Short mmCIF file of C-alpha atoms and ligand atoms in Angstrom, two decimals:
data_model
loop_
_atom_site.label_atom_id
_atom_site.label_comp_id
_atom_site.label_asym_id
_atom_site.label_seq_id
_atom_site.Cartn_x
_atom_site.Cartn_y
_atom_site.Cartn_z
CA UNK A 1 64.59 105.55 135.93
CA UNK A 2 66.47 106.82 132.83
CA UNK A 3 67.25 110.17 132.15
CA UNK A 4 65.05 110.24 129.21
CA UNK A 5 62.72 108.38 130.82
CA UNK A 6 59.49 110.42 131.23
CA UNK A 7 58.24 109.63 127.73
CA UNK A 8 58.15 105.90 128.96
CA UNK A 9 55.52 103.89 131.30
CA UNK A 10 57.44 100.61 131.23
CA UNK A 11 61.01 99.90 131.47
CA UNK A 12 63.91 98.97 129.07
CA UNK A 13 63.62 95.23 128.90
CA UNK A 14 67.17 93.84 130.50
CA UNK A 15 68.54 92.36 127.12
CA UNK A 16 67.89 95.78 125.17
CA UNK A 17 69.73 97.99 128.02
CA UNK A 18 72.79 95.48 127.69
CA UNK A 19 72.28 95.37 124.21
CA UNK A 20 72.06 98.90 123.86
CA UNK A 21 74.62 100.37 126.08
CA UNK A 22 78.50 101.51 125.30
CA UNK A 23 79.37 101.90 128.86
CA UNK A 24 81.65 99.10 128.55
CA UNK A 25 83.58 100.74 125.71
CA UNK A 26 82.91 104.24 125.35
CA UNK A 27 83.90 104.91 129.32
CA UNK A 28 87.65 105.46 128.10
CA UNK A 29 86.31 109.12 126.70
CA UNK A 30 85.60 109.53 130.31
CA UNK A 31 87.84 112.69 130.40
CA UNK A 32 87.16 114.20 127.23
CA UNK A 33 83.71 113.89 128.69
CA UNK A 34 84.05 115.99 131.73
CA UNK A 35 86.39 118.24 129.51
CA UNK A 36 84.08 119.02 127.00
CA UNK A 37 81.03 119.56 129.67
CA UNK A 38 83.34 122.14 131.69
CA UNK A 39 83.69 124.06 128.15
CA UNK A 40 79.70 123.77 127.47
CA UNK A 41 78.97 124.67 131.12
CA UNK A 42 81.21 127.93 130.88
CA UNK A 43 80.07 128.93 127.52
CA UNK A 44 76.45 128.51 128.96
CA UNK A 45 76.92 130.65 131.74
CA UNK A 46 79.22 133.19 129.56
CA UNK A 47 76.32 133.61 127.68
CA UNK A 48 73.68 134.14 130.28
CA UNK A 49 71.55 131.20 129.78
CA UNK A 50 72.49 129.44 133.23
CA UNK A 51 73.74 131.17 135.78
CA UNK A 52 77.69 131.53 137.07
CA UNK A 53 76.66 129.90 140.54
CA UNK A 54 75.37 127.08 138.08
CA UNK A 55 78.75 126.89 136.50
CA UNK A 56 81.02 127.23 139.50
CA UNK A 57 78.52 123.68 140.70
CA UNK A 58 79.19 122.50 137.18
CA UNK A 59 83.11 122.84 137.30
CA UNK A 60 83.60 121.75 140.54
CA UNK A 61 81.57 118.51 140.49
CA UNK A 62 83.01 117.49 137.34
CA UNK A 63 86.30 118.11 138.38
CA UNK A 64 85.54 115.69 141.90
CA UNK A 65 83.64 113.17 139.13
CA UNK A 66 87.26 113.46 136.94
CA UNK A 67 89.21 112.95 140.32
CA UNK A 68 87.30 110.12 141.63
CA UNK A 69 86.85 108.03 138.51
CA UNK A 70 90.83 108.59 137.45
CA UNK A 71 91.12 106.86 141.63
CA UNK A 72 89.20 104.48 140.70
CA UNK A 73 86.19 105.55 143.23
CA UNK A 74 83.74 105.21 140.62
CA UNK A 75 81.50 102.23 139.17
CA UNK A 76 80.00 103.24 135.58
CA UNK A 77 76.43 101.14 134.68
CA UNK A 78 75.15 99.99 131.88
CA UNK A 79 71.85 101.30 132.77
CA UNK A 80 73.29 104.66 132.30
CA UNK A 81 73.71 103.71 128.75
CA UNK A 82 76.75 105.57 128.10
CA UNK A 83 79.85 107.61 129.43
CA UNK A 84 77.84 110.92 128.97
CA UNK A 85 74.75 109.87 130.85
CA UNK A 86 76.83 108.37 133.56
CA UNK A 87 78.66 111.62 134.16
CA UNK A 88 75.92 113.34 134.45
CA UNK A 89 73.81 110.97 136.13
CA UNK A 90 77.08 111.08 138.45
CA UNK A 91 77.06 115.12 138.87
CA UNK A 92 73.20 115.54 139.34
CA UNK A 93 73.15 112.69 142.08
CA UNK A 94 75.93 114.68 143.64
CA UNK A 95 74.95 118.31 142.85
CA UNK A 96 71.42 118.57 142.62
CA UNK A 97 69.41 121.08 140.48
CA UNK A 98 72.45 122.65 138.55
CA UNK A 99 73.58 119.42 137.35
CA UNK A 100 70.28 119.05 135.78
CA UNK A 101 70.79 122.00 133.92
CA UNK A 102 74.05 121.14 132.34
CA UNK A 103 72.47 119.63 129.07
CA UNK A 104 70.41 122.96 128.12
CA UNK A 105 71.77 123.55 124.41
CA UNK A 106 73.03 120.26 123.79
CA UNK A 107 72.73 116.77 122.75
CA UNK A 108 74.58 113.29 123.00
CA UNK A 109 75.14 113.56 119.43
CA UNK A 110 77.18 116.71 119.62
CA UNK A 111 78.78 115.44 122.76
CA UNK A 112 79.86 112.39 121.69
CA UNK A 113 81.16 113.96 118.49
CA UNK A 114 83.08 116.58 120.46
CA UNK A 115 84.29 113.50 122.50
CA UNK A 116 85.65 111.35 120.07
CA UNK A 117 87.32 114.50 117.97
CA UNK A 118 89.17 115.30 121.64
CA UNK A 119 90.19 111.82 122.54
CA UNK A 120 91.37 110.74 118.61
CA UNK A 121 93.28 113.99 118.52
CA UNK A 122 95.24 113.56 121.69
CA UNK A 123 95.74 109.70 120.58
CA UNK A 124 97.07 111.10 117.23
CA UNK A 125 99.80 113.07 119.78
CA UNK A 126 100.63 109.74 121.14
CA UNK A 127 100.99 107.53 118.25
CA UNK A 128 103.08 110.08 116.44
CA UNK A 129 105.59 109.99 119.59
CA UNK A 130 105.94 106.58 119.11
CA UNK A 131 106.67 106.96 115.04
CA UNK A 132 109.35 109.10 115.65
CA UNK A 133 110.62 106.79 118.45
CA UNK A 134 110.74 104.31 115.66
CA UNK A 135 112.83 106.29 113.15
CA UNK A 136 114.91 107.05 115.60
CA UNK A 137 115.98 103.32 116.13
CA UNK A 138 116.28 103.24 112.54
CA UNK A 139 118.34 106.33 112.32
CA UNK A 140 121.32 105.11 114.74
CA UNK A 141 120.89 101.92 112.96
CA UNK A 142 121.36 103.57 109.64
CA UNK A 143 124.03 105.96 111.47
CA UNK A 144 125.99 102.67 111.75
CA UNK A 145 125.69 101.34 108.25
CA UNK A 146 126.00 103.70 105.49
CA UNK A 147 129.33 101.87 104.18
CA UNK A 148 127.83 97.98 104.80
CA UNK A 149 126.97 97.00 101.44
CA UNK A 150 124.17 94.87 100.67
CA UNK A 151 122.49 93.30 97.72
CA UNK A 152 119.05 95.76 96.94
CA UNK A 153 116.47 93.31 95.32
CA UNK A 154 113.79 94.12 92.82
CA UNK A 155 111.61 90.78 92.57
CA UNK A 156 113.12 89.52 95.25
CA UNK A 157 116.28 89.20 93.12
CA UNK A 158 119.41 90.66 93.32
CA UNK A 159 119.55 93.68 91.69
CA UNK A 160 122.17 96.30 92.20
CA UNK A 161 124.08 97.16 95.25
CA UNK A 162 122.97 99.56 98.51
CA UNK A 163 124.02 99.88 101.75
CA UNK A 164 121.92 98.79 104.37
CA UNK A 165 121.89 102.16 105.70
CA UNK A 166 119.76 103.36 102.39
CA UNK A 167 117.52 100.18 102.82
CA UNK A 168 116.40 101.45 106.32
CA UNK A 169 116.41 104.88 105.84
CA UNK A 170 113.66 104.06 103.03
CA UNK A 171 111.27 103.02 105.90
CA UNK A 172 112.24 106.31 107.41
CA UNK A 173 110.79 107.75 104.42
CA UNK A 174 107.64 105.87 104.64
CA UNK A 175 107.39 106.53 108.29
CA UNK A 176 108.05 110.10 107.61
CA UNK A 177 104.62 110.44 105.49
CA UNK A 178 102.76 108.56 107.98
CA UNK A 179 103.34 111.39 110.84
CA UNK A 180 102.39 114.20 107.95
CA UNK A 181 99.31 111.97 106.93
CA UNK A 182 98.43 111.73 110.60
CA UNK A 183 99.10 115.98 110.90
CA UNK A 184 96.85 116.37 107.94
CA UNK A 185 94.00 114.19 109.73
CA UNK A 186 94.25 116.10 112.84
CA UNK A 187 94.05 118.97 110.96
CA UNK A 188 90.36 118.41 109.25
CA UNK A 189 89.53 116.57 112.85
CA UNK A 190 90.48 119.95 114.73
CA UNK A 191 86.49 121.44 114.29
CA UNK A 192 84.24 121.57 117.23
CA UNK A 193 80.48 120.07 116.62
CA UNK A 194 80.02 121.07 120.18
CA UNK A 195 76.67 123.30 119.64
CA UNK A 196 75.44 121.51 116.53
CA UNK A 197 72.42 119.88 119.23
CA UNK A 198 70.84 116.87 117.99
CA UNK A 199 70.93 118.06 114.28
CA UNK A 200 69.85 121.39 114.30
CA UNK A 201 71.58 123.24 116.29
CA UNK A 202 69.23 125.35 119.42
CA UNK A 203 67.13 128.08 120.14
CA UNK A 204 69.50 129.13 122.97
CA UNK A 205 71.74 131.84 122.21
CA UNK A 206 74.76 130.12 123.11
CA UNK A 207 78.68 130.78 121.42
CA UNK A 208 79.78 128.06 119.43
CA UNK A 209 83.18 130.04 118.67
CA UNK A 210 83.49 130.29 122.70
CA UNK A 211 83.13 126.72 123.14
CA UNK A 212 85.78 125.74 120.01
CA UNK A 213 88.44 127.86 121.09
CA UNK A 214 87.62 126.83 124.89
CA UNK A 215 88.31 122.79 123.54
CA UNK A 216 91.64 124.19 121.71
CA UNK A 217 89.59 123.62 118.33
CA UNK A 218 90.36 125.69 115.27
CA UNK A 219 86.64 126.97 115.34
CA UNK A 220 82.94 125.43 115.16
CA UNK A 221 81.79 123.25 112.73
CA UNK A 222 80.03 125.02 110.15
CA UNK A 223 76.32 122.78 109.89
CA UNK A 224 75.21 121.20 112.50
CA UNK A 225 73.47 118.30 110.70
CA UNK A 226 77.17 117.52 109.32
CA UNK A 227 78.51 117.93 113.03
CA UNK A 228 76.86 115.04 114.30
CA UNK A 229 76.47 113.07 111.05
CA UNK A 230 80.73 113.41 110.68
CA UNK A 231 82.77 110.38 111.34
CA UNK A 232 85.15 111.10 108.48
CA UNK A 233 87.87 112.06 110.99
CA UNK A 234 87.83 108.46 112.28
CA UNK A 235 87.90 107.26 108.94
CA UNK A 236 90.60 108.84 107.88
CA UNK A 237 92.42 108.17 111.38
CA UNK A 238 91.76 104.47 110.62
CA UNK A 239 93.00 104.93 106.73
CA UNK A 240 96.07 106.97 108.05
CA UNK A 241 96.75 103.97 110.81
CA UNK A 242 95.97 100.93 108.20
CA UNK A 243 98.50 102.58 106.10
CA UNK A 244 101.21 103.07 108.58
CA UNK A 245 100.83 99.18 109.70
CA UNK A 246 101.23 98.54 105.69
CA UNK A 247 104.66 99.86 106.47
CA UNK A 248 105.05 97.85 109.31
CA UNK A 249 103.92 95.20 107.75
CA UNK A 250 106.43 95.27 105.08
CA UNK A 251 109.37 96.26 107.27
CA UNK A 252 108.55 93.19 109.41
CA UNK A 253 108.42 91.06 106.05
CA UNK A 254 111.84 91.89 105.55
CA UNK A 255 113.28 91.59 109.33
CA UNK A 256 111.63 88.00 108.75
CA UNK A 257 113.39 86.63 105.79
CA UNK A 258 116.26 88.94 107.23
CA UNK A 259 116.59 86.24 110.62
CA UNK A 260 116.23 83.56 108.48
CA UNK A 261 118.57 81.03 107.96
CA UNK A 262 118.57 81.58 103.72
CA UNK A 263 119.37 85.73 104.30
CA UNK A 264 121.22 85.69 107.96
CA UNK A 265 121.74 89.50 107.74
CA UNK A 266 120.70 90.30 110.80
CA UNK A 267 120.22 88.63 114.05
CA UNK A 268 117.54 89.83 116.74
CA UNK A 269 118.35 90.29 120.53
CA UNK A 270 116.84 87.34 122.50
CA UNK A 271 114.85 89.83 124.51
CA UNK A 272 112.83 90.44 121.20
CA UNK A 273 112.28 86.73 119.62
CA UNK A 274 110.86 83.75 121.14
CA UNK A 275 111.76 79.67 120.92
CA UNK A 276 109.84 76.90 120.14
CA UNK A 277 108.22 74.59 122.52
CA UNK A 278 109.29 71.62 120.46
CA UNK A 279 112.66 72.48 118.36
CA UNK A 280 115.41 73.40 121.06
CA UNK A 281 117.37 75.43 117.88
CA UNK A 282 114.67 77.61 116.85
CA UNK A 283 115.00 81.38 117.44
CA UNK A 284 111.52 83.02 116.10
CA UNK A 285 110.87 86.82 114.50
CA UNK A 286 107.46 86.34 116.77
CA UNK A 287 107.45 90.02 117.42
CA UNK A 288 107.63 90.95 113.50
CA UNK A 289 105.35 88.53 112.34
CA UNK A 290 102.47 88.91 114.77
CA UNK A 291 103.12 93.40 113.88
CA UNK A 292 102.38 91.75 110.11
CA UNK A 293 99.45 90.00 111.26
CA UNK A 294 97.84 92.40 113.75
CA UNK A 295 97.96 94.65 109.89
CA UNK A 296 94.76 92.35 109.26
CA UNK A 297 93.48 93.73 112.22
CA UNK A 298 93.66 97.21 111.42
CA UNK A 299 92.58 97.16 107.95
CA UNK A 300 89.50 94.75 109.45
CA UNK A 301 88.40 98.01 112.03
CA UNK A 302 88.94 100.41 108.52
CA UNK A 303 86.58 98.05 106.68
CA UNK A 304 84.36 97.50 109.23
CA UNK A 305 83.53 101.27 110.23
CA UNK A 306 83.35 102.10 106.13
CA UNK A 307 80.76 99.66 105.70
CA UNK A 308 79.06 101.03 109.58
CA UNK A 309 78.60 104.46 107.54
CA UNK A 310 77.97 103.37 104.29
CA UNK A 311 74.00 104.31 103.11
CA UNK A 312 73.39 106.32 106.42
CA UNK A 313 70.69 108.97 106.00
CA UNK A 314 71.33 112.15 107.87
CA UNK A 315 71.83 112.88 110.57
CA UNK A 316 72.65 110.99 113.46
CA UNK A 317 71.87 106.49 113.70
CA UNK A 318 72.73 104.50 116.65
CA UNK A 319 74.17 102.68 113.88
CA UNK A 320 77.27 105.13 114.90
CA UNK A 321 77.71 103.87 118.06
CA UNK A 322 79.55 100.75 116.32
CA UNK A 323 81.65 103.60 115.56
CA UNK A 324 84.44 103.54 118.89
CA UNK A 325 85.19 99.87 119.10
CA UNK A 326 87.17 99.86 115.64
CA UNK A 327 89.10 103.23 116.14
CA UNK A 328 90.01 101.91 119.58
CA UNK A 329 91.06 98.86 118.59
CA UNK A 330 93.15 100.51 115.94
CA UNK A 331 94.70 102.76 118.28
CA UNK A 332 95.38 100.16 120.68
CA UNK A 333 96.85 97.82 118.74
CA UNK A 334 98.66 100.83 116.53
CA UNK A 335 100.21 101.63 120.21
CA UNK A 336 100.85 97.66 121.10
CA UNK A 337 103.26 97.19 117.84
CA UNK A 338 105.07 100.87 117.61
CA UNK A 339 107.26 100.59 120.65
CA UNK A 340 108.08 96.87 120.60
CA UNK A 341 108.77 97.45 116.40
CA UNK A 342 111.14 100.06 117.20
CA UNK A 343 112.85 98.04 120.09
CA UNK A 344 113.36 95.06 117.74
CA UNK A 345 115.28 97.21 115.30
CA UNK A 346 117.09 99.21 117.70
CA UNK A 347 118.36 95.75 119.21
CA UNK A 348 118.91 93.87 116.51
CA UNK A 349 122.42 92.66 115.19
CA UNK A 350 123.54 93.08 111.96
CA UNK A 351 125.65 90.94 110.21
CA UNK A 352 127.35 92.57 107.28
CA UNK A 353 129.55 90.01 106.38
CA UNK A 354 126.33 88.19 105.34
CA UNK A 355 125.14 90.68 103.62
CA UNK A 356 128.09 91.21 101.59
CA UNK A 357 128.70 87.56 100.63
CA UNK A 358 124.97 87.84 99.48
CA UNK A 359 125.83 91.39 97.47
CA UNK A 360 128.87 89.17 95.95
CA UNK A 361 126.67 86.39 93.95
CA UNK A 362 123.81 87.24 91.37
CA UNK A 363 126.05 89.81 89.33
CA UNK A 364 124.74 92.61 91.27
CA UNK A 365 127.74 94.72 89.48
CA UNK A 366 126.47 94.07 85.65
CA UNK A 367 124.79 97.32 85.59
CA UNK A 368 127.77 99.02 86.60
CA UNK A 369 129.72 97.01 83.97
CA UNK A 370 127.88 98.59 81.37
CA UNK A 371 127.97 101.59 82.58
CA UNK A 372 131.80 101.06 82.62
CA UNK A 373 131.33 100.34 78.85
CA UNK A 374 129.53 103.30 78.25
CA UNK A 375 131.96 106.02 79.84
CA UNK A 376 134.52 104.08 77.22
CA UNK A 377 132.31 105.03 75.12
CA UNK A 378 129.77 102.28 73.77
CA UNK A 379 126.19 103.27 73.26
CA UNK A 380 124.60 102.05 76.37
CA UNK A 381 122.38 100.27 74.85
CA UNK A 382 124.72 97.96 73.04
CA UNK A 383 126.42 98.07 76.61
CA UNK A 384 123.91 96.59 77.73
CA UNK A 385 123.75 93.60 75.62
CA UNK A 386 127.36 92.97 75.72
CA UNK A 387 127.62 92.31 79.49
CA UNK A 388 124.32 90.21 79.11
CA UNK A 389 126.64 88.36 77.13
CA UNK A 390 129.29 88.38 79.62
CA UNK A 391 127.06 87.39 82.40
CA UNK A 392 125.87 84.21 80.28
CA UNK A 393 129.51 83.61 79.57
CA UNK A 394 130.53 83.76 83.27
CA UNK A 395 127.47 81.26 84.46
CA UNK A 396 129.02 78.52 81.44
CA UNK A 397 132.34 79.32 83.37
CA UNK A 398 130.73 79.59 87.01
CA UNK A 399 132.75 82.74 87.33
CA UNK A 400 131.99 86.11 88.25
CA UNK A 401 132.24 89.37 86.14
CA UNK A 402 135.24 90.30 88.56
CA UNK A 403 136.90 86.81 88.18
CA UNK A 404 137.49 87.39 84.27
CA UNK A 405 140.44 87.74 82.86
CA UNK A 406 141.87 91.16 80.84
CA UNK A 407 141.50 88.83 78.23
CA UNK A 408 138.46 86.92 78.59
CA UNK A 409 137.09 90.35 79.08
CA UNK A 410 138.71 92.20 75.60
CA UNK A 411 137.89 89.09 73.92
CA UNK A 412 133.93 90.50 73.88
CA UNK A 413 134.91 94.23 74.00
CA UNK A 414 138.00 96.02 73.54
CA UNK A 415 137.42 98.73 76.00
CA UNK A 416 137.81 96.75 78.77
CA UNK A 417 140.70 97.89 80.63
CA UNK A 418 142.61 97.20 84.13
CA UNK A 419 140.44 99.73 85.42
CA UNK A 420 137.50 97.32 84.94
CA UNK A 421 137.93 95.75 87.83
CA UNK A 422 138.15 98.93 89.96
CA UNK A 423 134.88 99.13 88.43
CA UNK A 424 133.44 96.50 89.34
CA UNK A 425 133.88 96.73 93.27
CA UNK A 426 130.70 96.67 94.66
CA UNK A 427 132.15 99.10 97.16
CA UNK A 428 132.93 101.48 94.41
CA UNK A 429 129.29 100.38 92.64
CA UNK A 430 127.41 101.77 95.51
CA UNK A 431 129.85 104.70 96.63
CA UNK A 432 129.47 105.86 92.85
CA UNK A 433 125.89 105.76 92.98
CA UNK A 434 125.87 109.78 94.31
CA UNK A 435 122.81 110.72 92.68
CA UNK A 436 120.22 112.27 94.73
CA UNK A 437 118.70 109.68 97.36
CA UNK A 438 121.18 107.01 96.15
CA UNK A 439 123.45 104.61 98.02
CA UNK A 440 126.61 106.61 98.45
CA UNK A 441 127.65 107.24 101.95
CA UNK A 442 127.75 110.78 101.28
CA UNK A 443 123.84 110.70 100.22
CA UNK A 444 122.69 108.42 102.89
CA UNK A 445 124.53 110.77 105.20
CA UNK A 446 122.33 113.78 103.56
CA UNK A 447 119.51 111.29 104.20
CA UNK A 448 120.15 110.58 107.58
CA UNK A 449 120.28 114.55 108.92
CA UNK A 450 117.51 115.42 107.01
CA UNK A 451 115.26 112.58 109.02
CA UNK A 452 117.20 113.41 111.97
CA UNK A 453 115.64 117.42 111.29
CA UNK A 454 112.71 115.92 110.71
CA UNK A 455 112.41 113.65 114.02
CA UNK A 456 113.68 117.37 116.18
CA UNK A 457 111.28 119.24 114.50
CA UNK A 458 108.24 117.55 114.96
CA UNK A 459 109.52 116.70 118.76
CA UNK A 460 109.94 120.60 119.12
CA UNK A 461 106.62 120.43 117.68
CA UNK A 462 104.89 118.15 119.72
CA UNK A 463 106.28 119.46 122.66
CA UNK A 464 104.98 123.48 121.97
CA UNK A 465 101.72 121.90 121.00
N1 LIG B 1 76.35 106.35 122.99
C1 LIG B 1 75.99 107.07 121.83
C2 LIG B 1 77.03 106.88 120.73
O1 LIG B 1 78.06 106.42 121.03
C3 LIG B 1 75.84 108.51 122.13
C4 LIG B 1 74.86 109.23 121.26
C5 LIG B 1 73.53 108.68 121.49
N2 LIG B 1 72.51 109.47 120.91
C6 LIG B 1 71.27 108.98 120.74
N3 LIG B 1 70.40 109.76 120.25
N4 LIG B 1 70.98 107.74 121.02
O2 LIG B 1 76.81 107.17 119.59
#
């Protein structure tokens, strides 16, 4: 018979109990479960309304239930519905009357609320391990490359020069503000609806605050129709995630066109590509594109739990149920591409000779040329228009700005000097390029210890929480 069965005279036909359990998904919040039932059952008897011998039953069957089922001992059904009517199904076949009396003051839908808030937030810890894992690759790549020049694109053209160094330690940057974004979430997810009942709240006179600080919450949610009606947290988790595989998703772009045969400017270790059943030659970026597919994914589970909570009346709907199998597939795959990302990049080979053959065609120096023109003293502007006049000379010569001669180059203005060509090293274009978050070595260096604060202070961080 069910638990809630007493209201019933027939039972659940076979197709509805399948149809309506989450056993088969929701049994991974098996220890936030048993957590958050320790912290109701001590708040209950803290407050008088069941008794300490109740509680000391409580704790120490859930703590066998926690043991068993992390051994493996125990078989969850699907006529139990869900993980919190298996555990205590579990506990009251085991303990007897005090197990029965563990779900005084409280609901599923405040259970499975407090559930999903504790298992999202520890996930959160996880996933933002594995971020700074990844900038870390990126870092001692970047470590290794502040002086390799290569051309920076805008339109996918050649557009002034960097150093590959600045071009990864960008994706630091974006990687930087995914950790924060995923700080801020856990922030707002830190309340407890543990208390809030079914919707509205209980008669009992139990200690919400107790019960928050008990779960390592901030404190109690402050309505309890909102407590059980919530999934905002999981929303944003999934907004936070979908934006962080963006990233991913553009980084992996890049690696891709990066391997191939047209760029060649970096090579990846054959531990992290794949061949071709057919083509003996080919060498595939498998690992970055499927982290640019699996993106789909992720915005997919975003989508699909936006539209799940879209025109819900208050407070709680089975429909929220649908709820888990999107975050956890989010979180999952989130956790599949993170590690094997950052092993790609910290393997890979670079191959700056490549890049700096590429950084030597498509005038990549003409800005600098004008800018030349402009410390002699021509209105940048009009700078401007002479080199585009240069650079449409030099492609009806098939020369480069650098391959003109003194005179060519006083023939259009007569403030070219020897020093041009100085000038127009793309070394000396990028090391010049000091301003703030620019190319030079000496600002990609600033760049690089103020991620590498970044990745020591959040590790501190992590590891006080
Ligand atoms: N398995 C349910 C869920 O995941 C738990 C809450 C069920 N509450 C209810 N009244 N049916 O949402």
């Amino acid at each position: 018979m069910k638990l809630w069965g007493g209201r019933f005279r027939k039972e659940t036909d076979s197709l509805v109990n399948d149809f309506n359990a989450s056993i088969h998904f929701d049994a991974r919040l098996y220890q936030e479960d048993i957590q958050g039932s320790m912290a109701h059952a001590r708040m209950l008897s803290d407050c008088g309304i069941i008794s300490p011998e109740d509680n000391r039953q409580i704790q120490e069957g859930l703590a066998a239930i926690l043991a068993d089922v992390e051994a493996g001992r125990v078989e969850f059904t699907a006529d139990n519905e869900d993980i919190h009517m298996n555990v205590e199904a579990l506990l009251t076949q085991r303990i007897g009357a005090a197990g029965k009396r563990l779900h005084t003051a409280r609901s599923r839908n405040d259970q499975v609320a407090v559930d999903l808030r504790l298992h999202l937030r520890r996930e959160i810890g996880e996933i933002t391990g594995q971020i700074l894992d990844l900038q870390q690759a990126i870092l001692e790549q970047a470590r290794a490359h502040t002086n390799t020049v290569m051309p920076g694109y805008t339109h996918l053209q050649r557009a002034q020069p960097i150093s590959f160094a600045q071009h990864l330690l960008a994706y630091g940057e974006q990687l930087r503000r995914d950790v924060t974004r995923l700080a801020d979430c856990k922030k707002r997810m830190n309340v407890c609806p543990l208390g809030s009942g079914a919707l509205a709240g209980t008669t009992y006179p139990i200690d919400r605050f107790e019960t928050a600080r008990l779960l390592g919450f901030d404190g109690p949610c402050s309505n309890s129709l909102d407590g059980v009606s919530d999934r905002d947290y999981a929303l944003e988790l999934l907004s936070g995630l979908s934006i962080l595989m963006m990233h991913l998703s553009r980084f992996a772009e890049e690696v891709i066109l990066w391997c191939s045969w047209e760029f060649k400017f970096v090579e990846l270790d054959d531990a992290y590509s794949t061949g071709s059943s057919i083509m003996p030659q080919k060498k595939n970026p498998d690992v970055a594109e499927l982290v640019r597919g699996k993106t789909g994914r992720v915005y997919g589970d975003l989508m699909g739990l936006l539209t799940t909570m879209k025109g819900l009346p208050l407070a709680y709907n089975k429909d929220m149920q649908e709820d888990k199998e999107p975050v956890f597939d989010a979180v999952d795959t989130v956790k599949m591409c993170l590690p094997v990302f950052a092993g790609m990049i910290a393997t890979m080979r670079v191959l700056p000779e490549n890049m700096r053959r590429a950084a030597g065609g498509g005038f990549i120096n003409a800005t600098d040329c004008a800018d030349y023109l402009t410390r002699k003293g021509m209105a940048f502007r009009d700078a401007y228009t002479t080199v585009g006049n240069l650079v449409y000379y030099c492609t009806q010569q098939g020369k480069l700005l650098e391959e003109l001669t003194l005179e060519e180059l006083k023939n259009i203005s007569p403030l070219f000097g020897e020093d041009v060509y100085e000038a127009l090293r793309l070394e000396t274009c990028m090391g010049q390029r000091r301003s703030h978050g620019g190319p030079a070595p000496e600002e990609t260096e600033r760049q690089i210890r103020e991620l590498e604060a970044f990745i020591t202070e959040q590790r501190a961080d992590r590891h006080g929480a």
